[in-house]
Short mmCIF file of C-alpha atoms and ligand atoms in Angstrom, two decimals:
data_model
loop_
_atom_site.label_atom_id
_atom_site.label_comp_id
_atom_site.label_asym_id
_atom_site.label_seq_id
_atom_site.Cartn_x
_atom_site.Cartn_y
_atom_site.Cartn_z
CA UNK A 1 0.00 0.00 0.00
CA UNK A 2 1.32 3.29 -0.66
CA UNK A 3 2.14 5.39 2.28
CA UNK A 4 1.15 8.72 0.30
CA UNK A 5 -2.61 9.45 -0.45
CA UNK A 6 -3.76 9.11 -3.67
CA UNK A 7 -6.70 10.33 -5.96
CA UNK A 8 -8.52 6.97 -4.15
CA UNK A 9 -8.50 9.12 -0.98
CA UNK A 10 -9.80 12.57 -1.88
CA UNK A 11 -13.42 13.61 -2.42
CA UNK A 12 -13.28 15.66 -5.33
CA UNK A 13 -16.70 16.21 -6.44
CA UNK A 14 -17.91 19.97 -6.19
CA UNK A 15 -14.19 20.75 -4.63
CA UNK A 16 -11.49 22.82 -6.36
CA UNK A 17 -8.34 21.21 -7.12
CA UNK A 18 -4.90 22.63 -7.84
CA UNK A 19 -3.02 20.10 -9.70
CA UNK A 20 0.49 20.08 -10.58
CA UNK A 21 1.91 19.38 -14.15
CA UNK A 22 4.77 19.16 -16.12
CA UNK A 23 3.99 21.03 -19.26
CA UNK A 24 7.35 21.52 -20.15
CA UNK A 25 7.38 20.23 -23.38
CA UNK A 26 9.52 20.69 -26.26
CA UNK A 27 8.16 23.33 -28.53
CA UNK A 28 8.89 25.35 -31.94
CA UNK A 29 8.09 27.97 -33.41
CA UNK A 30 5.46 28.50 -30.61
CA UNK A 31 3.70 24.09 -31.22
CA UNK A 32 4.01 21.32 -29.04
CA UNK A 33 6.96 19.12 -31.13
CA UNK A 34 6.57 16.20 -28.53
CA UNK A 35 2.84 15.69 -26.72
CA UNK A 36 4.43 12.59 -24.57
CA UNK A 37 4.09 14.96 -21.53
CA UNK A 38 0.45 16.24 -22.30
CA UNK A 39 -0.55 12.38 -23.12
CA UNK A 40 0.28 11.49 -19.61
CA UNK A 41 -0.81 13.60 -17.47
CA UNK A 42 -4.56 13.16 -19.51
CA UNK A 43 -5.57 10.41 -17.31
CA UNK A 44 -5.27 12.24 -13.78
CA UNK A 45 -6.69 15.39 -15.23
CA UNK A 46 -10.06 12.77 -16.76
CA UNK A 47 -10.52 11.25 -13.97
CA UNK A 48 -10.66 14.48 -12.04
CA UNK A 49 -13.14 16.08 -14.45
CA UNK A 50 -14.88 13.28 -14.40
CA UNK A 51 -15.65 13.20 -10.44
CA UNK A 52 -16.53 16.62 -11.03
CA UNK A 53 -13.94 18.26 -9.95
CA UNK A 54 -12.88 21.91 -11.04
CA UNK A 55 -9.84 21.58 -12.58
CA UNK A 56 -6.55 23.90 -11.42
CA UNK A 57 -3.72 23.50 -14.27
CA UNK A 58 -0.55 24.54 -12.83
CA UNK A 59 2.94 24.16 -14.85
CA UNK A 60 6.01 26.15 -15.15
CA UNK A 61 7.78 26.18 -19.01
CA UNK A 62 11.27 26.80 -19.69
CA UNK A 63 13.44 29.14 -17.60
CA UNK A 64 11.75 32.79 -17.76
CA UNK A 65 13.52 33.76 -14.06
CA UNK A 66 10.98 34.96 -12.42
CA UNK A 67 9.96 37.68 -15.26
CA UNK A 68 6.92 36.97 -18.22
CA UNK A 69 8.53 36.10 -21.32
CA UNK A 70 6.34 36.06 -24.15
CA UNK A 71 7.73 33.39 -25.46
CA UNK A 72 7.76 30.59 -22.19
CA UNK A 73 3.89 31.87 -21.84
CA UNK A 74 1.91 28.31 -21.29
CA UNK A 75 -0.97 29.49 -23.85
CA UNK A 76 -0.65 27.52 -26.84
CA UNK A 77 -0.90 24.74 -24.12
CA UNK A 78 -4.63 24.89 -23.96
CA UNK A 79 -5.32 23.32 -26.97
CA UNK A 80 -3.07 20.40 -27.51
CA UNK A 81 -4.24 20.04 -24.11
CA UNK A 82 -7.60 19.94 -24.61
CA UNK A 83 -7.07 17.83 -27.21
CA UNK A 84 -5.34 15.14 -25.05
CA UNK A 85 -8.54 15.20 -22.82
CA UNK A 86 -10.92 14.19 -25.91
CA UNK A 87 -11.64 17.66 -26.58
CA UNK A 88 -13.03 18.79 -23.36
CA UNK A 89 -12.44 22.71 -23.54
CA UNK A 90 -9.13 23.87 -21.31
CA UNK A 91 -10.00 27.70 -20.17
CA UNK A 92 -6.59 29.83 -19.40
CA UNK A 93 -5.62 32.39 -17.26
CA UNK A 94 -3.46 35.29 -17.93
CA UNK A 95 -1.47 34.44 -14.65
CA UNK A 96 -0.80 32.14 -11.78
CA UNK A 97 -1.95 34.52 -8.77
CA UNK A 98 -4.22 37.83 -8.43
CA UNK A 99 -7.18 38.94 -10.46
CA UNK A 100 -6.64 36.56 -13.59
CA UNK A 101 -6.18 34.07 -11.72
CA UNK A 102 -9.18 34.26 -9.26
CA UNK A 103 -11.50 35.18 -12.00
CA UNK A 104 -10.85 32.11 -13.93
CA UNK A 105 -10.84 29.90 -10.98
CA UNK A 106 -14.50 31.36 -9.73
CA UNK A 107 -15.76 31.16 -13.36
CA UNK A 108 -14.96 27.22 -12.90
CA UNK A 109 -17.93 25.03 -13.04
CA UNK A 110 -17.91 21.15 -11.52
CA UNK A 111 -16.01 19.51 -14.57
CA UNK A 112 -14.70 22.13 -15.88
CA UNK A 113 -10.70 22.99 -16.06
CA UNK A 114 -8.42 25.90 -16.23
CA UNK A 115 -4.76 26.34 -17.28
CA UNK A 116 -2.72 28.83 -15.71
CA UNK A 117 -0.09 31.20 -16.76
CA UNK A 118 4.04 29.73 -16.63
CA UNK A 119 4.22 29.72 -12.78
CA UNK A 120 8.18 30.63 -12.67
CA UNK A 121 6.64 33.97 -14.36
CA UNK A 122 7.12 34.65 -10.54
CA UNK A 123 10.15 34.77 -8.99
CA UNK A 124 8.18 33.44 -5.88
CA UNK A 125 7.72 30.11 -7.61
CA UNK A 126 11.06 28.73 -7.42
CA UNK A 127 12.32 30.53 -3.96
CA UNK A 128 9.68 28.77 -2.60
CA UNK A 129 8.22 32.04 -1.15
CA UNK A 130 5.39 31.70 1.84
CA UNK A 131 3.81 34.75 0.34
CA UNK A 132 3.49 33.19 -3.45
CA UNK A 133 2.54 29.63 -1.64
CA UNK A 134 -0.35 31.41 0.12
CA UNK A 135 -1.47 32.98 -3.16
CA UNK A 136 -1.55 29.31 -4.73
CA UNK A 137 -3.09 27.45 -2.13
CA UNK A 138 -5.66 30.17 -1.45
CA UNK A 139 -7.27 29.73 -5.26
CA UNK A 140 -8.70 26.41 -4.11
CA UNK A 141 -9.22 23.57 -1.51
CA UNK A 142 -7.39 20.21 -2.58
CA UNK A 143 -3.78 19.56 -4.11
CA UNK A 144 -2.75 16.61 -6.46
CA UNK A 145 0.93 16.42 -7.59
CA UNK A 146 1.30 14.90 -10.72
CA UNK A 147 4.71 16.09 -11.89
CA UNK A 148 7.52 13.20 -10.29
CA UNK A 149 9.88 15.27 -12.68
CA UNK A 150 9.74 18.51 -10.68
CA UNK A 151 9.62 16.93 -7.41
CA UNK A 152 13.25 17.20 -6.96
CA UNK A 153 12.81 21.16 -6.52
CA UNK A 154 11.37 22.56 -2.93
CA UNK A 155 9.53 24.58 -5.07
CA UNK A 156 6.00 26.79 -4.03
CA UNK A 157 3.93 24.54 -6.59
CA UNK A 158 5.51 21.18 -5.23
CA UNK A 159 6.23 21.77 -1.74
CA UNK A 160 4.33 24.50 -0.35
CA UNK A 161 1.15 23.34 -1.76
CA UNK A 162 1.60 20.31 -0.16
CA UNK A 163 2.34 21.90 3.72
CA UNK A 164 -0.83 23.94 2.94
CA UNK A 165 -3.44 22.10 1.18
CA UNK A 166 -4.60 17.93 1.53
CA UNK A 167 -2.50 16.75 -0.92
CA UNK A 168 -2.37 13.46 -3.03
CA UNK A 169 -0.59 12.07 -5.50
CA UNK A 170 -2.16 12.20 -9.06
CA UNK A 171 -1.83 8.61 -11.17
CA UNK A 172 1.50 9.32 -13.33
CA UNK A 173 3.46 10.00 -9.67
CA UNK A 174 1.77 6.99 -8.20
CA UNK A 175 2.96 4.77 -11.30
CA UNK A 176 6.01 6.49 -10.92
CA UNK A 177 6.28 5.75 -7.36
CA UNK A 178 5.11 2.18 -7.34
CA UNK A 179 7.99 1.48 -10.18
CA UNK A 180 10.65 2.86 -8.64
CA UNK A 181 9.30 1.66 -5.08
CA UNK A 182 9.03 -2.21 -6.49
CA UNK A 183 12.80 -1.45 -8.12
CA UNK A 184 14.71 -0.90 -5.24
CA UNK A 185 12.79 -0.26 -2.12
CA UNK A 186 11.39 -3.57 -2.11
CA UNK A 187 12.70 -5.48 -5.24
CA UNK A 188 12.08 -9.07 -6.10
CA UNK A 189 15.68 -10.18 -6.00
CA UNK A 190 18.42 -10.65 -7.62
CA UNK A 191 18.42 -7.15 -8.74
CA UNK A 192 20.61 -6.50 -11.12
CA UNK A 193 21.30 -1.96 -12.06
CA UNK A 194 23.04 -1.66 -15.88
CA UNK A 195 24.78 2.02 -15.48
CA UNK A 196 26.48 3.14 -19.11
CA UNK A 197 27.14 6.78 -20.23
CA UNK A 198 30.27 8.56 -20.37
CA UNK A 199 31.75 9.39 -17.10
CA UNK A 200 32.01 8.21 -13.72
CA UNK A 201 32.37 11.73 -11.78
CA UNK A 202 29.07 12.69 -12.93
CA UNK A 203 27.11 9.09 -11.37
CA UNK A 204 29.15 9.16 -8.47
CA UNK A 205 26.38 9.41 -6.10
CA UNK A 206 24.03 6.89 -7.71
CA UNK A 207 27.28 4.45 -8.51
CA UNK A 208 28.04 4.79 -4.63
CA UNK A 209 23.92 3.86 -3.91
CA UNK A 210 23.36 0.95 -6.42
CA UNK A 211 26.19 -0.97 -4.65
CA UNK A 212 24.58 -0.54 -1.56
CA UNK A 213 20.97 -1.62 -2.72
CA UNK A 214 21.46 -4.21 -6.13
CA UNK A 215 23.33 -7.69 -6.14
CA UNK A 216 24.71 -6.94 -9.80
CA UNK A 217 26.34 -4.01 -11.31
CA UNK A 218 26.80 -4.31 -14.98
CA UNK A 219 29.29 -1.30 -16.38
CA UNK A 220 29.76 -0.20 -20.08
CA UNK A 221 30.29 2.87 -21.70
CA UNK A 222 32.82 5.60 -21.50
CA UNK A 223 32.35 4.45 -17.44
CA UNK A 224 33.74 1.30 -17.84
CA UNK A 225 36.87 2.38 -19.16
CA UNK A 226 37.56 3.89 -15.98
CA UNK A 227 36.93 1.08 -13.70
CA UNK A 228 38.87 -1.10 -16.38
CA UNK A 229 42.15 1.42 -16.13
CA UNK A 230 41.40 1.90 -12.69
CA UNK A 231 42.04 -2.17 -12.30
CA UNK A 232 45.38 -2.19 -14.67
CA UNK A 233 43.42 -3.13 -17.78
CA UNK A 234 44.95 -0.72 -20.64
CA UNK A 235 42.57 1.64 -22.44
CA UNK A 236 43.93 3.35 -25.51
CA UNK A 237 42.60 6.63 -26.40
CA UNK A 238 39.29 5.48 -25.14
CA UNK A 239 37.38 8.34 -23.00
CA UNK A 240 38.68 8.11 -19.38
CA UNK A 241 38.67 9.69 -16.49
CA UNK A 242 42.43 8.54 -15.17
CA UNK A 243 42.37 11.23 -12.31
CA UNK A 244 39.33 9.01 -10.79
CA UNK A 245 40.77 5.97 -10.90
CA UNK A 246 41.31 5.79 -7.00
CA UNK A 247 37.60 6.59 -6.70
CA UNK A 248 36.58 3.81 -9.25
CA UNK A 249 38.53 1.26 -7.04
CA UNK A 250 36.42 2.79 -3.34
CA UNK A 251 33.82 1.67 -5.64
CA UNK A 252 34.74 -1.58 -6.75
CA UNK A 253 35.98 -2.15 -2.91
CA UNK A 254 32.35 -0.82 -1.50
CA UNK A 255 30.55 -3.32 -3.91
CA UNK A 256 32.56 -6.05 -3.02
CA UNK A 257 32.11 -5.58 1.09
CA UNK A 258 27.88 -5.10 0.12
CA UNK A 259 28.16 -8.62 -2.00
CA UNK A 260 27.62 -6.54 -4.92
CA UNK A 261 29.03 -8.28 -8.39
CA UNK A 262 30.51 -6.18 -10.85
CA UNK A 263 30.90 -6.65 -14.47
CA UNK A 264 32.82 -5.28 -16.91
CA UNK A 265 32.71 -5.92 -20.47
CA UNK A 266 35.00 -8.52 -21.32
CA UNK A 267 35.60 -7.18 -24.98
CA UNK A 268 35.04 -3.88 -26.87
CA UNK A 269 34.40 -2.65 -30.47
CA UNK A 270 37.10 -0.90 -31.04
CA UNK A 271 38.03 2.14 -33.29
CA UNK A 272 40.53 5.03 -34.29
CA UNK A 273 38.17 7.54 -35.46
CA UNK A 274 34.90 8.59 -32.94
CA UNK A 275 32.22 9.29 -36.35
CA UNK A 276 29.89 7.18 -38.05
CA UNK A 277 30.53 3.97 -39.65
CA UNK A 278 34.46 4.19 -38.94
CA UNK A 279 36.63 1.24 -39.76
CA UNK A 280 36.25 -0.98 -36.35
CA UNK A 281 36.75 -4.01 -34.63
CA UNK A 282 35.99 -6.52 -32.06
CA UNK A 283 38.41 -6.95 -29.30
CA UNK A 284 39.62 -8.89 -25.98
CA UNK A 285 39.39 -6.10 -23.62
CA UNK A 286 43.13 -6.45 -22.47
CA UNK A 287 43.98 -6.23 -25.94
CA UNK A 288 42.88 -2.63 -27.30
CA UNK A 289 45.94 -1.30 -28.96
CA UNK A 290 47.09 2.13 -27.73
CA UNK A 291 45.68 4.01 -30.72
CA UNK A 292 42.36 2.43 -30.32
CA UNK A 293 39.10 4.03 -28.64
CA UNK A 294 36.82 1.41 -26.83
CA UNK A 295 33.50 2.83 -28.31
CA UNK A 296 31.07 -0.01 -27.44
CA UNK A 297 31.31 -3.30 -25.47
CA UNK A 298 31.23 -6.56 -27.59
CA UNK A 299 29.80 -9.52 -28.29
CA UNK A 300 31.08 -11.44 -25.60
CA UNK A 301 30.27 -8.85 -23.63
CA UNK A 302 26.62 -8.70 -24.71
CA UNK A 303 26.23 -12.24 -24.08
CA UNK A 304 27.95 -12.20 -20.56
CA UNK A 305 25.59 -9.30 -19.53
CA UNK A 306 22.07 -11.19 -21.17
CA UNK A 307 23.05 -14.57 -19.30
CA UNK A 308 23.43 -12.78 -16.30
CA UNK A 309 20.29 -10.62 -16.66
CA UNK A 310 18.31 -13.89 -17.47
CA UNK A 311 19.18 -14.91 -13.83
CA UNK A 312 17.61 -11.53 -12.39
CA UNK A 313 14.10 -10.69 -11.04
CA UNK A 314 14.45 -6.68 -11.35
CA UNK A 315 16.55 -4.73 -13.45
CA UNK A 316 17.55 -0.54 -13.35
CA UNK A 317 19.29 0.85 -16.54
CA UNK A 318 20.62 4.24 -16.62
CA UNK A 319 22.81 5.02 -19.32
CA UNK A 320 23.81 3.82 -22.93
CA UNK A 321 26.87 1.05 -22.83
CA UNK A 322 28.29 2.69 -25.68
CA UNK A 323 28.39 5.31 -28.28
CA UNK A 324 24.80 4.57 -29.36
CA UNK A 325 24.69 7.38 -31.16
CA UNK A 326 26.89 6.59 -33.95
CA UNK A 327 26.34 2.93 -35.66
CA UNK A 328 27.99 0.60 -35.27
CA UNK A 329 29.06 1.58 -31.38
CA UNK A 330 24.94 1.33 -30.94
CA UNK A 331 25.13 -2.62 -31.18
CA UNK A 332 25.91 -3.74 -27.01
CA UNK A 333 23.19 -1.20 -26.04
CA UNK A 334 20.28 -2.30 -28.27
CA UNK A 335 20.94 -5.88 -27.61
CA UNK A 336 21.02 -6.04 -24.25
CA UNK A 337 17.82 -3.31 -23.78
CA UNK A 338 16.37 -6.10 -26.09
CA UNK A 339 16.95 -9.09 -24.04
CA UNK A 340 16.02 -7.08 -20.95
CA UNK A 341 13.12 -6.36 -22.97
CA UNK A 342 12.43 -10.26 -23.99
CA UNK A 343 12.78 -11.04 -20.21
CA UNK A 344 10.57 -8.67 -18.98
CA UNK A 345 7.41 -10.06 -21.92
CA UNK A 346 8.29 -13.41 -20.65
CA UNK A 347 7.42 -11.90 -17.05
CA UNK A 348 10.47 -12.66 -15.73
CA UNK A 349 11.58 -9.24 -15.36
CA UNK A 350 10.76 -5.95 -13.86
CA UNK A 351 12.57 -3.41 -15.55
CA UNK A 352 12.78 0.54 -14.94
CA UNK A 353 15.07 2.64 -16.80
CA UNK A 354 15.06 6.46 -17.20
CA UNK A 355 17.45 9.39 -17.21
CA UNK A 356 18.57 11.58 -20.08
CA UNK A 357 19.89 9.39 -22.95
CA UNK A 358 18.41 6.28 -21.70
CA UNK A 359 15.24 7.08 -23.05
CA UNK A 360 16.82 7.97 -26.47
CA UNK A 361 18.25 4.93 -26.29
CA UNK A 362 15.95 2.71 -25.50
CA UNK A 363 13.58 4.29 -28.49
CA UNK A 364 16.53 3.90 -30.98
CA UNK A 365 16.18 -0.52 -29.75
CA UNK A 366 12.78 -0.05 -30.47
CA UNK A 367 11.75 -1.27 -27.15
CA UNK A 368 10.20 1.89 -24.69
CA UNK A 369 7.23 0.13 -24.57
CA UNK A 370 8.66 -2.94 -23.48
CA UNK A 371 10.31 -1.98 -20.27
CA UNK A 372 8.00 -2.26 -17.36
CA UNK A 373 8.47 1.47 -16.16
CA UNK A 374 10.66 4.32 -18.39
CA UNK A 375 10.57 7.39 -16.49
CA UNK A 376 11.18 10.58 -18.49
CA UNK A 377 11.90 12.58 -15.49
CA UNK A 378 15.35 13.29 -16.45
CA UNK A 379 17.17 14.90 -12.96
CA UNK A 380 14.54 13.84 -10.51
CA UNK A 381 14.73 10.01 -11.65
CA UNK A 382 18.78 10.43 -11.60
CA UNK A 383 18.31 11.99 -7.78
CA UNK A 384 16.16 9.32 -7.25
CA UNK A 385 18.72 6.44 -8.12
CA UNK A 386 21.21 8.31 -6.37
CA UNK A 387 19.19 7.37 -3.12
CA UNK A 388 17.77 11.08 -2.22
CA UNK A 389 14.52 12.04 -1.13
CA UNK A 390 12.99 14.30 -3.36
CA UNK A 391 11.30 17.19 -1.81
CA UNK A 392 8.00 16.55 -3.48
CA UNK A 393 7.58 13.12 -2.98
CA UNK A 394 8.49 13.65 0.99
CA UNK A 395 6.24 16.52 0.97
CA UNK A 396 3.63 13.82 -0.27
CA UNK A 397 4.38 11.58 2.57
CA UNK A 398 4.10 13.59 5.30
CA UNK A 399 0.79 14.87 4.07
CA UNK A 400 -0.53 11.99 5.58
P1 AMP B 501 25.56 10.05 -19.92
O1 AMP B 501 24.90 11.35 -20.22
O2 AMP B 501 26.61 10.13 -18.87
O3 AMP B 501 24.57 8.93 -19.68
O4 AMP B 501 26.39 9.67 -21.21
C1 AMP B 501 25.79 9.40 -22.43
C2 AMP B 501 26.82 9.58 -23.52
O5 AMP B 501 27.89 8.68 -23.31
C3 AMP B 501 26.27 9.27 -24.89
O6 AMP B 501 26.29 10.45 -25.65
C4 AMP B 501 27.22 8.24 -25.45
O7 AMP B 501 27.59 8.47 -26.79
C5 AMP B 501 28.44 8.39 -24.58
N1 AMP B 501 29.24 7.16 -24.53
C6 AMP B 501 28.82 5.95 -24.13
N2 AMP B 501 29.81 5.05 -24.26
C7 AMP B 501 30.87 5.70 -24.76
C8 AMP B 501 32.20 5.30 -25.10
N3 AMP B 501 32.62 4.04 -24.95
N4 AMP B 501 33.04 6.24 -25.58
C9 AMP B 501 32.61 7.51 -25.72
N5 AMP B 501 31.37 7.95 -25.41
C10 AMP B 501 30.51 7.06 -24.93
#
């Protein structure tokens, strides 16, 4: 059972609801390029409506600083908006707080819903000022957070709504939560974590956590060649962070005191020229020639890390294991987000992967869909894996 309330808890019907978003999409030329955001956030904002709620839109957009920007103004948001929730009509207000804001809100009838104005338009928003909180909370009576990817922030719209209103958390945070909660909170085990990307002093903190929590660590990209020089193994001109090699072996030593097993890929596709299509090849790991950068990890490799995924029960994936990018360096990441993806149709695996590239990634395999849970959150999901509590999601929990 979750220990946060959910929309099961609150009575809606008649009652006003603030509800948090994020409607940071990407846009152009002043349209909504991706909808992914809008699409998920439709089913909290139906079911809502549909109890009869009136409807609160709150979202920041961009970066305006506290000042209205023309241009990070959350208006052409009403329609693709409206168009996510089956054409139900999506009212906006000129602004987060004062008159527009109050107008719209009283103008709300039961089922009905209103967008408001970019809420970082005030500088109040993001300092998390009392002042700007009041302003919120007072335009109506319940709270739902729906936006896991801003609940890293303390900000007015995350936290301070929370302290002042019931809150709850809408249904994308609760799937979000329940993943990540059945990942490593209380994960069927063996868990294995696959961690990729290019360096090691920007995972530090989420390295340093998944030994703690997962019984397999599997390493590739630009990462692995760390831990591999780190352990004697020579690199090349692969990417490498030598000056962390002493904290890549506190690593390897904290795993192996936490019964945490570590692999490394065992062979790499190697080349002399980082581009497209360049000239490579397929070697033993101790074997890349000095000239040579490690730019994916090979078949051996690939088939080390699916046998010992097929032995798992939950699985977290952050980060490519190579190059993916640039074919053919994308081969060790698409096969083994495949087999992860096989294993978890079979039911044999949970898998939950998110964080910047990893979502590129896993649409260039072809298999998003596949993975039990892919956050988009981006920073919050990275802060997540790195074992913090994120302000929001606390703020949830004591609102109990
Ligand atoms: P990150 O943002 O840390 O997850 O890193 C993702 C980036 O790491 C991607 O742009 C990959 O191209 C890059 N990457 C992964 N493996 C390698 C590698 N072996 N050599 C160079 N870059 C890599």
């Amino acid at each position: 059972m979750a220990s946060f309330h959910t929309l099961d808890d609150l009575d809606v019907a008649n009652k006003t609801v603030l509800v948090r978003l994020d409607l940071n999409v990407p846009m152009q030329d002043g349209r909504v390029t991706d909808a992914t955001r809008i699409e998920r956030v439709a089913a909290t904002l139906k079911e809502l409506l549909d109890a009869k709620a009136k409807v609160v839109a709150l979202s920041h957009f961009g970066r305006p600083k506290g000042k209205r920007e023309a241009s990070m103004s959350l208006a052409p948001l009403a329609e693709p908006l409206s168009r996510a929730l089956g054409g139900r009509p999506v009212a906006f207000a000129e602004d987060c707080i004062g008159a527009p804001a109050k107008a719209a809100v009283k103008a709300l009838q039961p089922g009905q819903i209103v967008l408001l104005e970019n809420l970082r338009f005030h500088a109040g928003e993001e300092k998390n000022d009392p002042a700007f909180a009041d302003q919120l909370a007072a335009l109506g009576e319940l709270y739902v957070n729906d936006a896991f990817s801003c609940s890293h922030r303390a900000h007015a719209s995350i936290t301070g709504l929370a302290e002042r209103l019931p809150a709850a958390a809408g249904r994308l945070m609760q799937a979000e939560l329940d993943a990540l909660g059945s990942a490593l909170e209380r994960p069927e085990r063996p868990v294995a974590a696959v961690v990729g990307g290019a360096k090691i002093s920007t995972k530090l903190e989420l390295l340093g956590n998944l030994v703690a929590k997962v019984d397999l660590l599997i390493l590739g990209g630009g990462m692995a060649n760390t831990f591999l020089f780190a352990e004697g193994t020579p690199v090349g001109k692969s990417l490498c962070e030598q000056d962390m090699a002493a904290t890549a072996r506190e690593i390897l030593a904290k795993a192996k005191a936490r019964k945490c097993e570590i692999l490394l890929p065992i062979d790499g596709r190697v080349a002399k020229e980082f581009k497209a299509n360049a000239h490579s090849a397929v070697v033993p790991i101790e074997l890349v020639p000095g000239d040579g950068m490690i730019l994916d990890v090979g078949p051996g490799s690939i088939e080390l890390f699916e046998r010992k995924l097929g032995r798992c029960k939950t699985l977290v994936w952050n980060g490519p294991l190579g190059a993916f990018e640039i074919p053919p360096f994308d081969e060790g990441t698409t096969q083994v987000a495949r087999a992860a993806a096989k294993l978890t149709k079979n039911g044999s695996l949970m898998s939950v992967a998110g964080g910047g590239d990893t979502v590129a990634a896993l649409v260039h395999a072809g298999v998003l869909e596949q993975f039990s849970y892919v956050s988009t959150a981006g920073g919050a999901f990275l802060e997540w894996l790195e074992g913090k509590e994120l302000p929001g999601v606390a703020a949830l929990h004591q609102a109990r």
